[in-house]
CSV table of C-alpha atoms in Angstrom, one decimal:
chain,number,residue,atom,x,y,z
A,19,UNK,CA,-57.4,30.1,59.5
A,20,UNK,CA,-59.6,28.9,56.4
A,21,UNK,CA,-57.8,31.0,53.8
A,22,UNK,CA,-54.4,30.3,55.3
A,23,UNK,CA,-54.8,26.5,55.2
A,24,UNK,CA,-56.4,26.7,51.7
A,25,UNK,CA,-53.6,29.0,50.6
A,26,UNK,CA,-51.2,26.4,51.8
A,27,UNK,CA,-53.1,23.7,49.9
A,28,UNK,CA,-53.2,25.7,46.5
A,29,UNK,CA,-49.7,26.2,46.8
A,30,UNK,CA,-48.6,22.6,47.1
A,31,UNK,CA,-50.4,21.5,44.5
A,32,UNK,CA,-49.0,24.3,42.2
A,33,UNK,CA,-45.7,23.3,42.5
A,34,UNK,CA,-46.2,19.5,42.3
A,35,UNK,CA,-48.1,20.1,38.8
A,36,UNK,CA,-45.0,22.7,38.1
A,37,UNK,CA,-43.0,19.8,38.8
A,38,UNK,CA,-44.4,17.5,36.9
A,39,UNK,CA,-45.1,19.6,33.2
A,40,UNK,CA,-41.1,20.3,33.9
A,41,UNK,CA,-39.9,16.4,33.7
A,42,UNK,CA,-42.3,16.6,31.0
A,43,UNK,CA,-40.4,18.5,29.0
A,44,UNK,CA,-37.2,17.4,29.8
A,45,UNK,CA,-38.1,13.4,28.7
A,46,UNK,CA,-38.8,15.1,25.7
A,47,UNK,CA,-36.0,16.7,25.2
A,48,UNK,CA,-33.5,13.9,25.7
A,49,UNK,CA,-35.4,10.8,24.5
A,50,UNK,CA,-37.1,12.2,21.0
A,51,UNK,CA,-33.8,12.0,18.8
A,52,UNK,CA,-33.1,11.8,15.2
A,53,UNK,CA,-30.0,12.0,14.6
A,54,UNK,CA,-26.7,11.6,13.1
A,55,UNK,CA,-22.9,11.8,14.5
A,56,UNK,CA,-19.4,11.1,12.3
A,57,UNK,CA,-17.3,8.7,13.2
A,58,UNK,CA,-13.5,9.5,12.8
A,59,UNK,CA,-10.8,7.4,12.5
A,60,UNK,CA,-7.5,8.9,14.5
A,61,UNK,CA,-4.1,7.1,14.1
A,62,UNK,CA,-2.4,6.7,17.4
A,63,UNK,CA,1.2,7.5,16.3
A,64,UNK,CA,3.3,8.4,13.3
A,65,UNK,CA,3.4,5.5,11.1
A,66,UNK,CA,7.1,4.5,9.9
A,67,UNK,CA,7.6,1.4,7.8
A,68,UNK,CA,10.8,-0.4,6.4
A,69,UNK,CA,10.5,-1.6,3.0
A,70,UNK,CA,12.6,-3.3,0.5
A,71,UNK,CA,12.5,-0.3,-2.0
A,72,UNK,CA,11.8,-3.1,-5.3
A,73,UNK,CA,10.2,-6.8,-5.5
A,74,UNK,CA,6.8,-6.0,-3.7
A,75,UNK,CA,3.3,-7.3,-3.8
A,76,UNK,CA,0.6,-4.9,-4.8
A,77,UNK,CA,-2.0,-5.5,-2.1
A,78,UNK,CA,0.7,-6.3,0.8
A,79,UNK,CA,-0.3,-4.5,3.8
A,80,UNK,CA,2.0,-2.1,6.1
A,81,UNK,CA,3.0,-3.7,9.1
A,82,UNK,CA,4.2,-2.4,12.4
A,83,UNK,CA,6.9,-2.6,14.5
A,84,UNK,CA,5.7,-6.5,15.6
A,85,UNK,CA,5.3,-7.3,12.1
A,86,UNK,CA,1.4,-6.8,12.5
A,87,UNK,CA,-0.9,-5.4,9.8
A,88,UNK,CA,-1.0,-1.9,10.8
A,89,UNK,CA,-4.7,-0.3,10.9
A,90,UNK,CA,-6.1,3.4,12.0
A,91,UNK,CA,-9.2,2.3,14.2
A,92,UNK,CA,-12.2,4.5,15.5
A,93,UNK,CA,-15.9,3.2,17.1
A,94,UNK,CA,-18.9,5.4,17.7
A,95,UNK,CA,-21.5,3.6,19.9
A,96,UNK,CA,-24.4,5.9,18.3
A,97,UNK,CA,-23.9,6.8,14.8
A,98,UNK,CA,-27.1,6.9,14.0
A,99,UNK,CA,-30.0,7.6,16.6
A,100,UNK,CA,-33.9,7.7,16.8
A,101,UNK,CA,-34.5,6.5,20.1
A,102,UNK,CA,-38.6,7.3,21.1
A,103,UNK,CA,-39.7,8.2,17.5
A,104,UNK,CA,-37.6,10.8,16.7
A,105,UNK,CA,-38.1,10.5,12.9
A,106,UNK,CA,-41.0,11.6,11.7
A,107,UNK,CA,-42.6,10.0,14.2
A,108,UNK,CA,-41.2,6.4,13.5
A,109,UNK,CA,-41.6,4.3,16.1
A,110,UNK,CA,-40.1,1.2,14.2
A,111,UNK,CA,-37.3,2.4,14.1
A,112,UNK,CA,-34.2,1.3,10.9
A,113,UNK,CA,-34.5,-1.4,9.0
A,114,UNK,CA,-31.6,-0.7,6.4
A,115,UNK,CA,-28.0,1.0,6.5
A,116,UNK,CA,-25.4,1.5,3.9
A,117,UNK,CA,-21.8,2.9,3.0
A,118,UNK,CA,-20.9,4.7,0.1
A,119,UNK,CA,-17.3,5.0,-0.9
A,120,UNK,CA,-15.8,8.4,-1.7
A,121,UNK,CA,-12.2,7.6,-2.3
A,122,UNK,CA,-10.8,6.7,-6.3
A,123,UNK,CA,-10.3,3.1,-6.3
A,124,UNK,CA,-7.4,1.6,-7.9
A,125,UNK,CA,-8.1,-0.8,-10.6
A,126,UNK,CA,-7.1,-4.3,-10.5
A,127,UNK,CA,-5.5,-3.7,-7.0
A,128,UNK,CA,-7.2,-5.4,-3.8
A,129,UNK,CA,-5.9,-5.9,-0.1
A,130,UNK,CA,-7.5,-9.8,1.3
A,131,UNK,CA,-7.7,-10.6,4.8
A,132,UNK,CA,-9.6,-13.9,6.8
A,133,UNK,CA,-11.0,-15.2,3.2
A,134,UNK,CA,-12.6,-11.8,2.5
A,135,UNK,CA,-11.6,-8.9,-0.4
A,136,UNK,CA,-11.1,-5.2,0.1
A,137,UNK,CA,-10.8,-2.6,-2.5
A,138,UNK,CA,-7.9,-0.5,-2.0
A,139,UNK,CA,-8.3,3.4,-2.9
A,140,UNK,CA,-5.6,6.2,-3.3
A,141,UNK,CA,-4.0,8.1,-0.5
A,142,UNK,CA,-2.3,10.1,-2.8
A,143,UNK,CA,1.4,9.2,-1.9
A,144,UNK,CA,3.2,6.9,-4.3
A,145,UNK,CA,2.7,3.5,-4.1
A,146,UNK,CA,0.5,3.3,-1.3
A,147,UNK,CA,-2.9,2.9,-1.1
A,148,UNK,CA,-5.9,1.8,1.9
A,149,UNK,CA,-8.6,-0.5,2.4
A,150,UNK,CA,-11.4,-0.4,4.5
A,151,UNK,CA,-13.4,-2.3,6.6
A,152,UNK,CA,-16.7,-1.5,8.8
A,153,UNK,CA,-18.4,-3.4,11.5
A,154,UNK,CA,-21.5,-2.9,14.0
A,155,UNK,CA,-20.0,-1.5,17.0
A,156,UNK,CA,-20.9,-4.5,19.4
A,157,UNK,CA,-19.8,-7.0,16.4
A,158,UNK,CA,-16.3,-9.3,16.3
A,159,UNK,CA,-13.7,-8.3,13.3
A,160,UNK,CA,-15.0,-11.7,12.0
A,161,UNK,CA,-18.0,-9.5,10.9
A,162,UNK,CA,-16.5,-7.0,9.3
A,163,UNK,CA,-17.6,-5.9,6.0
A,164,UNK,CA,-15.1,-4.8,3.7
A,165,UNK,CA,-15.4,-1.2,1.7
A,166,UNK,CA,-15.9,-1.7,-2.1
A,167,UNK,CA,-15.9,0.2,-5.2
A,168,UNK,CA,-20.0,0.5,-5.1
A,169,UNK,CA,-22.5,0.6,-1.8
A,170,UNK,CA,-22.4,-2.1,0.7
A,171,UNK,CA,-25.1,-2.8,2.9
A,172,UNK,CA,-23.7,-2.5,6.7
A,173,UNK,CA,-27.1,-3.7,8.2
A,174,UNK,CA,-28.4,-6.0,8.8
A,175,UNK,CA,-25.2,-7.8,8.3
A,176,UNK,CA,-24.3,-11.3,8.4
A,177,UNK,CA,-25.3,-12.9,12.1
A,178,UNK,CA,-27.4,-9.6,13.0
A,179,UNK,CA,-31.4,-10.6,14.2
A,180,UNK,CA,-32.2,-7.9,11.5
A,181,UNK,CA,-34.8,-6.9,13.7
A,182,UNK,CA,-35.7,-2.6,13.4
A,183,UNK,CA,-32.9,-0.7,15.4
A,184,UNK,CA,-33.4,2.8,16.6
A,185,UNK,CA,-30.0,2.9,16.9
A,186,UNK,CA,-27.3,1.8,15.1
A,187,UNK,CA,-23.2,2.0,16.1
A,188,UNK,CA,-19.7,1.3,13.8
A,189,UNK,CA,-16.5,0.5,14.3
A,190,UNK,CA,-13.9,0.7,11.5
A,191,UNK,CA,-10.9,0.2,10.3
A,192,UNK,CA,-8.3,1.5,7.9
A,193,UNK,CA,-5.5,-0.5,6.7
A,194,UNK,CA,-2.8,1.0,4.4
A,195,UNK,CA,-1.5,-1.3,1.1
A,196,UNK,CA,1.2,-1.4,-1.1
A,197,UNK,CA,-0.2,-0.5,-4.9
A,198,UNK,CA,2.9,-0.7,-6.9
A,199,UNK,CA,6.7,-3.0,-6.8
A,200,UNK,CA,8.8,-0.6,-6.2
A,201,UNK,CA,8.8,2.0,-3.2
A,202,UNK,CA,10.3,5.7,-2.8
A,203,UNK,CA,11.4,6.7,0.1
A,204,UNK,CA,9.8,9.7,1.9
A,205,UNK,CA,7.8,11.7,4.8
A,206,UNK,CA,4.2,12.5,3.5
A,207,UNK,CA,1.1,13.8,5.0
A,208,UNK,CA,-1.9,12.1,3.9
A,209,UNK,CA,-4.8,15.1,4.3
A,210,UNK,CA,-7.6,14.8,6.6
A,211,UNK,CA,-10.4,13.6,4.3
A,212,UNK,CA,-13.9,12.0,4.0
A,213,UNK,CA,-13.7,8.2,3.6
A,214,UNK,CA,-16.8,7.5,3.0
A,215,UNK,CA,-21.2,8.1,3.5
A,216,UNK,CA,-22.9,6.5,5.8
A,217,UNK,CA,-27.0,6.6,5.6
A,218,UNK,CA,-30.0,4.4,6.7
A,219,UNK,CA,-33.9,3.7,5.8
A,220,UNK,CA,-36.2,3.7,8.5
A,221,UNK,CA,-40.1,2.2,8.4
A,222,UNK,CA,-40.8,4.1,4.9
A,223,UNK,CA,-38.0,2.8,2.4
A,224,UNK,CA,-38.9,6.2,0.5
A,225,UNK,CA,-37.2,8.0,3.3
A,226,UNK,CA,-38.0,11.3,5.5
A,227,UNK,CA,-38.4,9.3,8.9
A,228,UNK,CA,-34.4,8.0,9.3
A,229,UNK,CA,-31.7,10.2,10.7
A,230,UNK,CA,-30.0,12.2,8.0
A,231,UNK,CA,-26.8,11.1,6.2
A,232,UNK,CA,-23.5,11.4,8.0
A,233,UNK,CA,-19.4,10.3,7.4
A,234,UNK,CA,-16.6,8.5,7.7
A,235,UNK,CA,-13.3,10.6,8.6
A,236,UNK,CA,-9.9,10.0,8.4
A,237,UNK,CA,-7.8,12.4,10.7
A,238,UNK,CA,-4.7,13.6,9.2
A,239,UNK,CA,-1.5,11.3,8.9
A,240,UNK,CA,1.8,11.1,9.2
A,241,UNK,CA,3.4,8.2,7.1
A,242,UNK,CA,7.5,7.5,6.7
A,243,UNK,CA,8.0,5.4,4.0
A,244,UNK,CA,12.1,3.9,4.4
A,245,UNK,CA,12.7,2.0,1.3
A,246,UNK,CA,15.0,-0.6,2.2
A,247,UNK,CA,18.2,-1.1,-0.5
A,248,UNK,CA,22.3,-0.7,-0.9
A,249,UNK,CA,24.4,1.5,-1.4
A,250,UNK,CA,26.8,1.6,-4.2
A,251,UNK,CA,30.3,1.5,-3.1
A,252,UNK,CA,32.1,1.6,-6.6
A,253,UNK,CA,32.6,4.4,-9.2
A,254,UNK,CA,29.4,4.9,-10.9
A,255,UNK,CA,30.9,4.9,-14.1
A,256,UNK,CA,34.2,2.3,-15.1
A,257,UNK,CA,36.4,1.8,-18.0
A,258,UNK,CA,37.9,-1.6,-18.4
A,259,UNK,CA,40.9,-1.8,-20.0
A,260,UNK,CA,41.0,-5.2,-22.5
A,261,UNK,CA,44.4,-6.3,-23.8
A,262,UNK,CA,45.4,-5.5,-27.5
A,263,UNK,CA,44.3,-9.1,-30.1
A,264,UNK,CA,45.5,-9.2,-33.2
A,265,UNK,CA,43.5,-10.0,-36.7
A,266,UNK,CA,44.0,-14.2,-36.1
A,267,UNK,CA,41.9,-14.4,-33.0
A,268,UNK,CA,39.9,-17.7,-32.0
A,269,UNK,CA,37.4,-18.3,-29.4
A,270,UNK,CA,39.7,-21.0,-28.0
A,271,UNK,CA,42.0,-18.6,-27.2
A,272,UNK,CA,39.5,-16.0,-25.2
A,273,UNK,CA,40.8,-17.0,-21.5
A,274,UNK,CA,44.2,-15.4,-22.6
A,275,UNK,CA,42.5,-11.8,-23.4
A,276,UNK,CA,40.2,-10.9,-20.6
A,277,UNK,CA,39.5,-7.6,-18.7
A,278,UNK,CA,38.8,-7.7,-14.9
A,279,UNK,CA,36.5,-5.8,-12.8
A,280,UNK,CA,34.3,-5.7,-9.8
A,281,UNK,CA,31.1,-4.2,-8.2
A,282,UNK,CA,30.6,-3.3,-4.1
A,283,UNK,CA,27.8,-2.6,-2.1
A,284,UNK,CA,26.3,-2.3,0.9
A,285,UNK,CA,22.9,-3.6,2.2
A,286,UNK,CA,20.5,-3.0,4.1
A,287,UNK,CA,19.0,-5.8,6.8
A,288,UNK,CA,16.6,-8.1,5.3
A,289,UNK,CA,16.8,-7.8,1.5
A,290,UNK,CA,17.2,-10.4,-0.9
A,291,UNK,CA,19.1,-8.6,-3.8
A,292,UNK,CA,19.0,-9.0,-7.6
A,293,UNK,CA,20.6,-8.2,-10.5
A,294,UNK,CA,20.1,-7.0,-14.4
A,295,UNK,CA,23.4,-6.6,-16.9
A,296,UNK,CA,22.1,-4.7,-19.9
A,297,UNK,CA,23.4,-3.9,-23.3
A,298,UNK,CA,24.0,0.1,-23.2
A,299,UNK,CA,23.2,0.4,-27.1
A,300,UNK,CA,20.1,-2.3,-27.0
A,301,UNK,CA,18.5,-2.6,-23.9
A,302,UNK,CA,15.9,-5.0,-25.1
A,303,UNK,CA,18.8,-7.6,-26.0
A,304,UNK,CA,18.8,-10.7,-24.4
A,305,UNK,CA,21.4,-13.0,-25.9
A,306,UNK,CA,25.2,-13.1,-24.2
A,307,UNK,CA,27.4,-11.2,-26.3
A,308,UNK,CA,28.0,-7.4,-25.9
A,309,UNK,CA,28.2,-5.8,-28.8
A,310,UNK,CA,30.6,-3.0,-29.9
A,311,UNK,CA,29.4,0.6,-29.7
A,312,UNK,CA,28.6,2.4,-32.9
A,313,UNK,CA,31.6,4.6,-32.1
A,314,UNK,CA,33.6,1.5,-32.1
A,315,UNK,CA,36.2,1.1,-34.6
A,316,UNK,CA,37.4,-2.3,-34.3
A,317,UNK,CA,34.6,-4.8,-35.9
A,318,UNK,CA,33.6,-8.0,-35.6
A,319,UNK,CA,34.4,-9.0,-32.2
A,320,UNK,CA,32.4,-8.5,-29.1
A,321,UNK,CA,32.4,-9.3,-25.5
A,322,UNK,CA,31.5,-11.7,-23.3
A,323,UNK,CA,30.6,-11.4,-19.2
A,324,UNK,CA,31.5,-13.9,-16.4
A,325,UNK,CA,30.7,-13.4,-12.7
A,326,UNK,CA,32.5,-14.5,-9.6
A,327,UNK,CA,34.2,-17.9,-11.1
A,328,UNK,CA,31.1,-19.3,-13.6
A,329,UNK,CA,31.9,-20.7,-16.8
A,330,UNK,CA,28.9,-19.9,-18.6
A,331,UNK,CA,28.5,-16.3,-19.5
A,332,UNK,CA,25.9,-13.4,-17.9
A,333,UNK,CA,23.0,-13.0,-20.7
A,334,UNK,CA,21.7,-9.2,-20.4
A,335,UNK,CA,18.7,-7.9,-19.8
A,336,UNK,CA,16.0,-4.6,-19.9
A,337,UNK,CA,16.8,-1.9,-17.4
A,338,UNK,CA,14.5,-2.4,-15.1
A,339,UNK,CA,14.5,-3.2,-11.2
A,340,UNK,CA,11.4,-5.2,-11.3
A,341,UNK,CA,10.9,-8.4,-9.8
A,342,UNK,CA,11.5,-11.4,-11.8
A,343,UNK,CA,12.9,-9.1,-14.8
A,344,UNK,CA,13.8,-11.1,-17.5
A,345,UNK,CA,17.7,-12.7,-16.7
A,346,UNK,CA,17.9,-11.1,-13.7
A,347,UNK,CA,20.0,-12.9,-11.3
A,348,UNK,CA,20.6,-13.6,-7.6
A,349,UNK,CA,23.2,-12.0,-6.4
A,350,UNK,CA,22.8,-12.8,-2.3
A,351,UNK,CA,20.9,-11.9,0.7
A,352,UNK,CA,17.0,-12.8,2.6
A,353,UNK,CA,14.6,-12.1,5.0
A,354,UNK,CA,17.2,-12.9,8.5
A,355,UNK,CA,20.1,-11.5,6.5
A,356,UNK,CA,21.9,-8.7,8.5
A,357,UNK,CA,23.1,-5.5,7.6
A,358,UNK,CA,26.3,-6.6,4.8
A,359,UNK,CA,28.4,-5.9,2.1
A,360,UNK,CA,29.4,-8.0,-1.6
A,361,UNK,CA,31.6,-7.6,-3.8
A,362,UNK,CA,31.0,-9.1,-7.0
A,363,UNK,CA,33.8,-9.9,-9.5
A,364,UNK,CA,33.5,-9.4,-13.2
A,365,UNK,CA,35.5,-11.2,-16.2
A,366,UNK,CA,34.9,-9.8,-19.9
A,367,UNK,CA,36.3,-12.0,-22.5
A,368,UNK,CA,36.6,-11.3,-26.3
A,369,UNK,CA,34.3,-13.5,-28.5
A,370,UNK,CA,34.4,-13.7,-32.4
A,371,UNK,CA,31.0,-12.4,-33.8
A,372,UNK,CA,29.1,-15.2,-35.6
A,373,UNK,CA,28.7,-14.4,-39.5
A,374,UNK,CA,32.1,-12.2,-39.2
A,375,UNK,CA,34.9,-13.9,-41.1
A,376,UNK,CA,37.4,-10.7,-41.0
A,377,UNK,CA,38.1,-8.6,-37.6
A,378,UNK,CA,38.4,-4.6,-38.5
A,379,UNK,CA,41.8,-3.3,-36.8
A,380,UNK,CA,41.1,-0.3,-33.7
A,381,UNK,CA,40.0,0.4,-30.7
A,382,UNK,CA,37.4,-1.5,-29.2
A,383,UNK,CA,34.4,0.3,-27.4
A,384,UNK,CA,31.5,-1.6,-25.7
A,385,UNK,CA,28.8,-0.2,-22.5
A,386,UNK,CA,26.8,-2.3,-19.9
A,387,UNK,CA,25.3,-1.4,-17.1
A,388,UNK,CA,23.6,-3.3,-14.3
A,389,UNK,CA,20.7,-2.5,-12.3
A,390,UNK,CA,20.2,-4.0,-8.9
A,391,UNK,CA,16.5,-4.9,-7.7
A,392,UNK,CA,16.0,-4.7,-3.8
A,393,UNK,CA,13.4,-7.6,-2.7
């Protein structure tokens, strides 16, 4: 009965200290970290955004079908994590973190939001560029930090206790930006691609006892750019016939010769629209009176262009659909206008060339062309 009660005894205490070296090594396992995780950034759904295709702001955001800036989002509670000396046996834990950018900035281009400035960086699709910004994962958006063109320090960050963190969590946030005025309109895949670095310091500021460097990620995405405009209605290319004057003419007599003609389109919603005459045979002109061609063989006369009912005539400018080109001119529309149509009426008059005292007989040539601007 002795060596049965003190094999019982032996063997309850060999499993208890089996027990026991077990949770051991699983504390160990689970607690000792040092490590590093990406954080990713996945957009929830194709984005599609309406445009006017001319007039824009480099540095305007996207916005969404509510007419909020649209932004990719991710969070990562643990991006970095040294919980129980993991690193090197740092027990302090981090005192430092940072972001590097990876993405080529565009110069002179920059996306502002709640008093603060971004850097906006290529996506690769034409005219349209993104901003970044990053924020501790248990922070408000009124914390974020934006991404610049050089490291930013992501902690401690403004309102943090600064304190040594063993771990340390982001959110971000990835807004796409308009870069240039005019828009094309398109379906383009933006590439799943590395955003930026993420890294941290921990008690030795010379590194070796932090969690090694890891990324930001951009999943790939889907953007439909629809570049809001008109459609043009009337023959691309008119000839307007000008009565026969003979050798004699006078200005004062000008209402009695004119050529009529007009111009249609059709609109898209929303759109304030704009519009450029320009001298065929010198676009940088910018005076009122169109020219003959050189094929022209009747001399010293040109032509003068009225719209709708005005008495004072059209002066022409570059070919260009750029906002605020110079003597471009309203022609109708806003931001509540709906879906509609113009038609824009035309006069060309003759107009004696100054310094000419003799009109050359034959047939009269001249070219414009106009160039609308979508805003």
């Amino acid at each position: 009965m002795k060596f049965l009660t003190w094999k019982k005894v032996a063997y309850k205490i060999f499993i208890k200290n089996t027990c026991f070296i077990a949770l051991l090594a699983f504390n160990k396992v689970v607690w000792a970290n040092c490590d590093s995780y990406s954080l990713t950034m996945y957009p929830d759904s194709t984005i599609v955004n309406s445009l006017p295709a001319n007039g824009l702001s480099p540095g305007r955001p996207l916005l969404n079908s509510n007419g909020n800036t649209w932004a990719i989002n991710g969070g990562r509670e643990y991006v970095f994590d040294m919980r129980w000396g993991g690193c090197a046996g740092n027990i302090f834990g981090m005192g430092k973190a940072y972001a590097d950018p990876l993405g080529k900035v565009m110069p002179g281009i920059y996306y502002r939001e709640g008093g603060k400035v971004f850097n906006v960086f290529d996506t690769g699709v034409p005219g349209i560029g993104y901003a970044v910004g990053i924020r501790d994962y248990r922070a408000s958006l009124d914390k974020e930090i934006p991404l610049r063109d050089y490291t930013v320090q992501t902690y401690p960050y403004s309102g943090s206790t600064g304190k040594w963190v063993s771990t340390i969590g982001y959110r971000a946030r990835l807004i796409f930006v308009v870069t240039k005025s005019s828009l094309v309109s398109g379906k383009y895949v933006i590439p799943s691609q590395q955003i930026a670095n993420f890294w941290a310091l921990g008690f030795r500021e010379g590194g070796g006892d932090a969690p090694p460097h890891t990324k930001l990620l951009l999943q790939s995405t889907t953007l439909t750019i629809e570049a809001q405009g008109c459609e043009y209605t009337s023959p691309e290319h008119q000839v307007v016939q000008m009565p026969a004057i003979n050798r004699n003419f006078d200005n004062h007599q000008s209402d009695r010769y004119e050529g009529n003609f007009s111009i249609s389109l059709v609109c898209d919603p929303n759109i304030s629209v704009y519009a450029t005459m320009t001298d065929v045979n010198n676009p940088g002109y910018t005076g009122n009176i169109l020219k003959p061609s050189p094929s022209s063989v009747a001399k010293g006369v040109g032509l003068q262009l009225f719209k709708y009912n005005d008495t004072t005539p059209i002066n022409f400018g570059p070919d260009s659909p750029h906002k605020g080109n110079i003597n471009q001119w309203y022609v109708g529309g806003g931001s509540n206008t709906p879906e509609r149509s113009y038609t824009i009426p035309f006069k060309a008059r003759y107009i004696k060339l100054p310094n000419e005292s003799d009109i050359t007989p034959g047939e009269f040539q001249a070219e414009a062309s106009i160039t609308f601007s979508y805003q």
